[in-house]
């Protein structure tokens, strides 16, 4: 094992708390549901960015390039001032949902350059303008723009002209699990010598102002034997810490308390408040900081002048206990031992990623994969939300339902206080259930234990509702996300099997029991008539439908959803996989195997609608559509060529027959069912028919129907773009879907970039762009079909090209198109950055990667949340998969090939 793998093993066994400290600080706590105590639920305007510097948070903390312990008692982050800004740069700035012409949007340039899974080494880059940050210009100009116009970005303001900015690199290296070295490197990219105020800041999360008897922790100036100084930190739960800095600096102390005088014109309860250091630095108010050098928030203030092209380094260290000596006997805090630790951790990070990133990838691809994984690891956050307490503070009582909170008043049981993988720590600083399942697929490349822990969390009693529903996201825990957690669970289990020769069967069984509760919730709540046709609302696809699918239909009636039904079919298959795995050692699970087989067959029959009336499958078009059932009894297929109609393709799983061989009674029972319902075989793939290597296939699509759906999906004039599968067919660019009902017209057009409606906040768009998670599921599906059909099954790819490909080759081609979004093309440009010359040409920008939420349907440019290395991080898994898997391997070992590595030439 390399050193980082050893640390992971020590953490897993509980021998050393290597994960106790990490990047667990949010990048935006303001504007969140947790901090919203308004009566209307207007979280964005109740707690604004302008409030954040002055107002103590209730449920968490945020900062720039920050870290904290895993309970977020003690936080560290960077603050900067260029001498021009109206405020300290303590946190990232962005537009609220109402300010942006496409919803909320961070307006900063920052990059997660590196991180090991234990955070023994991390590196972050922030680009800080030397001129005044254009706060007002960004708000006013974006507000003025329509949804049809481009967003006004920070580069557009001219603040980076002539390269007048600082590159500020922040590195963390652990000498021991709780001995953290911090190195800040400031580079002046501009043409003139420029002064920068650097304020590394330490503070306690405020846990003492909200009632109860929590004692107040304290920071105070301490002496240091080495050249430099120190701040001693004492916390009732965390114990003693020493924060040391090298060289001369000014120490500034205040309290992490709300400045009520500024915000609401009420006298402060303490003379020193949260924005005291800001007032001292920016406004010159010397009375704003505590001359006694004590408080709950403190900064080490260094004013440095940096010449053009020069770099200056600031070194700090956070140690456990009150001693100012390193735990590992390295001697002085900032001597040669400091540099040795930094260098060693960088080298060990390289060694670790050399064991993860396939050697067949070139330097550019390896850089993409490493930054994708770094983004995943930096996007961990301590998420604290005691919903019962929050509801109580809103005056909501579960036994007095007349007074209701703005949201989440059916989730009193929830108590979240955990490190959770976030979609994006600025735009989405709260977990999202289905996002998390995709995060695990990527995270397990580097830390399978953390991936398992994330799945455990979302299924634990303090998250999952007593009814079995999984919490969607904090804006509405009761909304419905696609049920992909069983897939993520069996994937993680098989990965363990492949790596270690065995899987954690106890964990798999525990997960199965909770997933079964969730499956029952779906069946009981989202199958309106008990006919195995499912609804579910927007199901994560936001504005993809003709209507807002999470609201009552303007026409009355209801929707039978092709995607909802497909998700449940896949859920059935994944539960069957888990039950089958458990049945190999626990015969009691054979009944569950049979239960999920039969349930899938019933869903399949309903999906294809082998009866009277209008079903989701359109035989003439060879495609699936949602069905609108109106109150007068009439029905209409909503003939939108969208991802909704492709997801039934993804409801496929290949089985090797091991359980059937061990328990022949299951096979006999299945044959009886199929003999009694011969119509099943006329509408879905025959689950008994054997394919390559005796495998069987659970799928809606027969071979003929599969070819028809693939022909549409692989048509470059419809779904198959140069950068992946579009969420809506390009056919609708010239042929919008229009339906008129009750004198109302509803329309869906192809929109390859941003949304032109405010549906679901308007900051995402499923009417044309490329989304990484559903593309990942399509690749999974293609490999499942390939394991069954083998090389004998070929189709034209792209449609109309005359070029035949196997399903494996199509999956590989799709993965390459997705990967090419981030790679340099023949001109040295990366499609992800579109027409931005700065990102495409500048040597200090062009190799920095942002992993956007979704991508332009025609040119691959990044759109939406710019740091969503949550599910977009699955690109790392795709790159790894096709660098370590061959078509021959898929034929030999079937679906296990996805977690089994082989060397490729």
Short mmCIF file of N, CA and C in Angstrom, two decimals, residues 399-482:
data_model
loop_
_atom_site.label_atom_id
_atom_site.label_comp_id
_atom_site.label_asym_id
_atom_site.label_seq_id
_atom_site.Cartn_x
_atom_site.Cartn_y
_atom_site.Cartn_z
N UNK A 399 -48.27 18.48 16.82
CA UNK A 399 -49.56 18.16 17.44
C UNK A 399 -50.54 19.32 17.38
N UNK A 400 -50.08 20.46 16.78
CA UNK A 400 -50.95 21.60 16.59
C UNK A 400 -50.76 22.08 15.14
N UNK A 401 -51.30 21.34 14.21
CA UNK A 401 -50.98 21.58 12.80
C UNK A 401 -51.53 22.88 12.21
N UNK A 402 -52.28 23.66 12.99
CA UNK A 402 -52.80 24.91 12.44
C UNK A 402 -51.68 25.89 12.10
N UNK A 403 -50.63 25.87 12.91
CA UNK A 403 -49.50 26.76 12.63
C UNK A 403 -48.43 25.94 11.93
N UNK A 404 -48.22 26.24 10.66
CA UNK A 404 -47.28 25.46 9.85
C UNK A 404 -46.10 26.33 9.45
N UNK A 405 -44.93 25.70 9.37
CA UNK A 405 -43.72 26.38 8.89
C UNK A 405 -43.78 26.48 7.37
N UNK A 406 -42.96 27.35 6.77
CA UNK A 406 -42.98 27.49 5.31
C UNK A 406 -42.69 26.19 4.57
N UNK A 407 -41.96 25.27 5.21
CA UNK A 407 -41.61 24.03 4.52
C UNK A 407 -41.17 22.99 5.55
N UNK A 408 -41.16 21.73 5.09
CA UNK A 408 -40.58 20.58 5.81
C UNK A 408 -41.27 20.27 7.14
N UNK A 409 -42.54 20.63 7.27
CA UNK A 409 -43.20 20.41 8.57
C UNK A 409 -43.70 18.99 8.76
N UNK A 410 -43.36 18.10 7.86
CA UNK A 410 -43.67 16.67 8.06
C UNK A 410 -42.40 15.87 8.34
N UNK A 411 -41.30 16.59 8.62
CA UNK A 411 -40.00 15.93 8.76
C UNK A 411 -39.38 16.20 10.13
N UNK A 412 -40.22 16.17 11.16
CA UNK A 412 -39.73 16.45 12.51
C UNK A 412 -38.66 15.47 12.98
N UNK A 413 -38.65 14.28 12.43
CA UNK A 413 -37.71 13.26 12.90
C UNK A 413 -36.27 13.54 12.50
N UNK A 414 -36.04 14.45 11.55
CA UNK A 414 -34.72 14.59 10.94
C UNK A 414 -33.75 15.33 11.86
N UNK A 415 -32.61 14.71 12.07
CA UNK A 415 -31.50 15.35 12.76
C UNK A 415 -30.24 15.02 11.98
N UNK A 416 -29.78 15.98 11.20
CA UNK A 416 -28.59 15.78 10.37
C UNK A 416 -27.43 16.56 10.97
N UNK A 417 -26.34 15.88 11.25
CA UNK A 417 -25.12 16.54 11.74
C UNK A 417 -23.95 15.68 11.28
N UNK A 418 -23.71 15.72 9.97
CA UNK A 418 -22.77 14.79 9.36
C UNK A 418 -21.98 15.47 8.25
N UNK A 419 -20.85 14.87 7.91
CA UNK A 419 -20.10 15.28 6.73
C UNK A 419 -20.74 14.58 5.52
N UNK A 420 -21.25 15.39 4.60
CA UNK A 420 -22.02 14.87 3.48
C UNK A 420 -21.43 15.42 2.17
N UNK A 421 -21.47 14.60 1.15
CA UNK A 421 -21.03 15.02 -0.18
C UNK A 421 -22.09 15.93 -0.80
N UNK A 422 -21.69 17.15 -1.13
CA UNK A 422 -22.62 18.14 -1.67
C UNK A 422 -22.56 18.19 -3.20
N UNK A 423 -23.66 18.57 -3.84
CA UNK A 423 -23.60 18.77 -5.30
C UNK A 423 -22.67 19.90 -5.69
N UNK A 424 -22.70 21.00 -4.92
CA UNK A 424 -21.90 22.19 -5.20
C UNK A 424 -21.99 23.04 -3.94
N UNK A 425 -20.87 23.36 -3.31
CA UNK A 425 -20.92 23.99 -1.99
C UNK A 425 -21.28 25.48 -2.02
N UNK A 426 -21.47 26.04 -3.22
CA UNK A 426 -22.03 27.39 -3.29
C UNK A 426 -23.46 27.35 -3.80
N UNK A 427 -23.68 26.80 -5.00
CA UNK A 427 -25.03 26.83 -5.57
C UNK A 427 -25.96 25.81 -4.92
N UNK A 428 -25.42 24.69 -4.45
CA UNK A 428 -26.25 23.67 -3.80
C UNK A 428 -25.57 23.21 -2.51
N UNK A 429 -25.47 24.09 -1.50
CA UNK A 429 -24.79 23.70 -0.25
C UNK A 429 -25.70 22.89 0.67
N UNK A 430 -26.40 21.95 0.08
CA UNK A 430 -27.27 21.01 0.78
C UNK A 430 -27.32 19.74 -0.06
N UNK A 431 -27.45 18.62 0.61
CA UNK A 431 -27.44 17.36 -0.14
C UNK A 431 -28.72 17.18 -0.94
N UNK A 432 -28.61 16.46 -2.02
CA UNK A 432 -29.75 16.09 -2.85
C UNK A 432 -29.70 14.58 -3.01
N UNK A 433 -30.81 13.92 -2.75
CA UNK A 433 -30.81 12.47 -2.60
C UNK A 433 -30.28 11.74 -3.83
N UNK A 434 -30.79 12.07 -5.01
CA UNK A 434 -30.36 11.27 -6.16
C UNK A 434 -28.98 11.68 -6.63
N UNK A 435 -28.61 12.95 -6.43
CA UNK A 435 -27.23 13.36 -6.71
C UNK A 435 -26.26 12.49 -5.92
N UNK A 436 -26.58 12.27 -4.65
CA UNK A 436 -25.67 11.56 -3.75
C UNK A 436 -25.36 10.16 -4.27
N UNK A 437 -26.35 9.50 -4.85
CA UNK A 437 -26.12 8.16 -5.38
C UNK A 437 -25.07 8.18 -6.50
N UNK A 438 -25.10 9.21 -7.33
CA UNK A 438 -24.10 9.34 -8.39
C UNK A 438 -22.74 9.73 -7.82
N UNK A 439 -22.73 10.57 -6.78
CA UNK A 439 -21.46 10.93 -6.14
C UNK A 439 -20.70 9.67 -5.74
N UNK A 440 -21.44 8.71 -5.18
CA UNK A 440 -20.81 7.50 -4.67
C UNK A 440 -20.11 6.73 -5.79
N UNK A 441 -20.69 6.73 -6.98
CA UNK A 441 -20.09 6.02 -8.11
C UNK A 441 -18.68 6.55 -8.38
N UNK A 442 -18.50 7.87 -8.27
CA UNK A 442 -17.18 8.46 -8.50
C UNK A 442 -16.30 8.37 -7.26
N UNK A 443 -16.86 8.66 -6.08
CA UNK A 443 -16.07 8.69 -4.85
C UNK A 443 -15.43 7.35 -4.54
N UNK A 444 -16.09 6.26 -4.90
CA UNK A 444 -15.54 4.95 -4.59
C UNK A 444 -14.30 4.62 -5.40
N UNK A 445 -13.99 5.42 -6.41
CA UNK A 445 -12.71 5.26 -7.08
C UNK A 445 -11.56 5.50 -6.11
N UNK A 446 -11.77 6.41 -5.14
CA UNK A 446 -10.68 6.80 -4.24
C UNK A 446 -10.95 6.45 -2.79
N UNK A 447 -12.22 6.28 -2.40
CA UNK A 447 -12.53 6.04 -0.99
C UNK A 447 -13.85 5.29 -0.88
N UNK A 448 -13.77 3.97 -1.01
CA UNK A 448 -15.00 3.18 -1.01
C UNK A 448 -15.71 3.24 0.34
N UNK A 449 -14.94 3.40 1.43
CA UNK A 449 -15.55 3.45 2.76
C UNK A 449 -16.42 4.70 2.91
N UNK A 450 -15.92 5.84 2.44
CA UNK A 450 -16.71 7.06 2.51
C UNK A 450 -17.97 6.92 1.64
N UNK A 451 -17.84 6.28 0.48
CA UNK A 451 -19.01 6.05 -0.35
C UNK A 451 -20.07 5.24 0.36
N UNK A 452 -19.65 4.17 1.02
CA UNK A 452 -20.60 3.36 1.79
C UNK A 452 -21.26 4.19 2.90
N UNK A 453 -20.46 5.01 3.56
CA UNK A 453 -20.99 5.84 4.65
C UNK A 453 -22.06 6.80 4.14
N UNK A 454 -21.87 7.34 2.93
CA UNK A 454 -22.86 8.26 2.38
C UNK A 454 -24.18 7.54 2.12
N UNK A 455 -24.12 6.32 1.59
CA UNK A 455 -25.35 5.56 1.38
C UNK A 455 -25.99 5.18 2.70
N UNK A 456 -25.18 4.87 3.70
CA UNK A 456 -25.70 4.59 5.03
C UNK A 456 -26.46 5.79 5.59
N UNK A 457 -25.89 6.97 5.41
CA UNK A 457 -26.51 8.18 5.97
C UNK A 457 -27.91 8.39 5.41
N UNK A 458 -28.03 8.39 4.08
CA UNK A 458 -29.31 8.73 3.47
C UNK A 458 -30.38 7.70 3.80
N UNK A 459 -29.95 6.48 4.19
CA UNK A 459 -30.91 5.42 4.56
C UNK A 459 -31.08 5.29 6.07
N UNK A 460 -30.39 6.13 6.84
CA UNK A 460 -30.45 6.00 8.30
C UNK A 460 -31.75 6.60 8.84
N UNK A 461 -32.08 6.25 10.07
CA UNK A 461 -33.35 6.67 10.66
C UNK A 461 -33.45 8.17 10.88
N UNK A 462 -32.32 8.86 10.92
CA UNK A 462 -32.38 10.32 11.09
C UNK A 462 -32.50 11.04 9.76
N UNK A 463 -32.55 10.31 8.66
CA UNK A 463 -32.77 10.90 7.34
C UNK A 463 -34.07 10.36 6.73
N UNK A 464 -34.14 9.06 6.48
CA UNK A 464 -35.30 8.48 5.81
C UNK A 464 -36.55 8.69 6.66
N UNK A 465 -37.64 9.05 6.03
CA UNK A 465 -38.90 9.30 6.72
C UNK A 465 -39.46 7.98 7.26
N UNK A 466 -40.18 8.00 8.38
CA UNK A 466 -40.80 6.75 8.87
C UNK A 466 -41.67 6.05 7.83
N UNK A 467 -42.18 6.80 6.86
CA UNK A 467 -42.99 6.20 5.80
C UNK A 467 -42.15 5.46 4.78
N UNK A 468 -40.84 5.71 4.79
CA UNK A 468 -39.95 5.10 3.81
C UNK A 468 -39.46 6.04 2.73
N UNK A 469 -39.96 7.28 2.72
CA UNK A 469 -39.53 8.23 1.71
C UNK A 469 -38.13 8.75 2.04
N UNK A 470 -37.29 8.88 1.00
CA UNK A 470 -35.98 9.49 1.18
C UNK A 470 -36.11 11.00 1.07
N UNK A 471 -35.38 11.75 1.89
CA UNK A 471 -35.44 13.21 1.80
C UNK A 471 -34.83 13.69 0.50
N UNK A 472 -35.51 14.59 -0.20
CA UNK A 472 -35.04 15.04 -1.51
C UNK A 472 -33.94 16.09 -1.36
N UNK A 473 -34.25 17.23 -0.76
CA UNK A 473 -33.31 18.33 -0.56
C UNK A 473 -34.01 19.31 0.37
N UNK A 474 -33.23 20.23 0.98
CA UNK A 474 -33.79 21.00 2.09
C UNK A 474 -34.90 21.97 1.68
N UNK A 475 -34.96 22.38 0.42
CA UNK A 475 -36.05 23.26 -0.01
C UNK A 475 -37.39 22.55 0.10
N UNK A 476 -37.38 21.24 -0.05
CA UNK A 476 -38.61 20.45 0.10
C UNK A 476 -38.21 18.99 0.26
N UNK A 477 -38.01 18.56 1.49
CA UNK A 477 -37.62 17.17 1.72
C UNK A 477 -38.66 16.20 1.17
N UNK A 478 -39.90 16.65 1.07
CA UNK A 478 -40.96 15.77 0.61
C UNK A 478 -41.09 15.66 -0.89
N UNK A 479 -40.26 16.38 -1.64
CA UNK A 479 -40.28 16.21 -3.09
C UNK A 479 -39.71 14.82 -3.44
N UNK A 480 -39.82 14.46 -4.70
CA UNK A 480 -39.48 13.09 -5.10
C UNK A 480 -38.31 13.10 -6.07
N UNK A 481 -37.27 12.37 -5.71
CA UNK A 481 -36.11 12.17 -6.59
C UNK A 481 -36.11 10.74 -7.12
N UNK A 482 -35.48 10.49 -8.26
CA UNK A 482 -35.43 9.13 -8.80
C UNK A 482 -34.78 8.16 -7.81
#
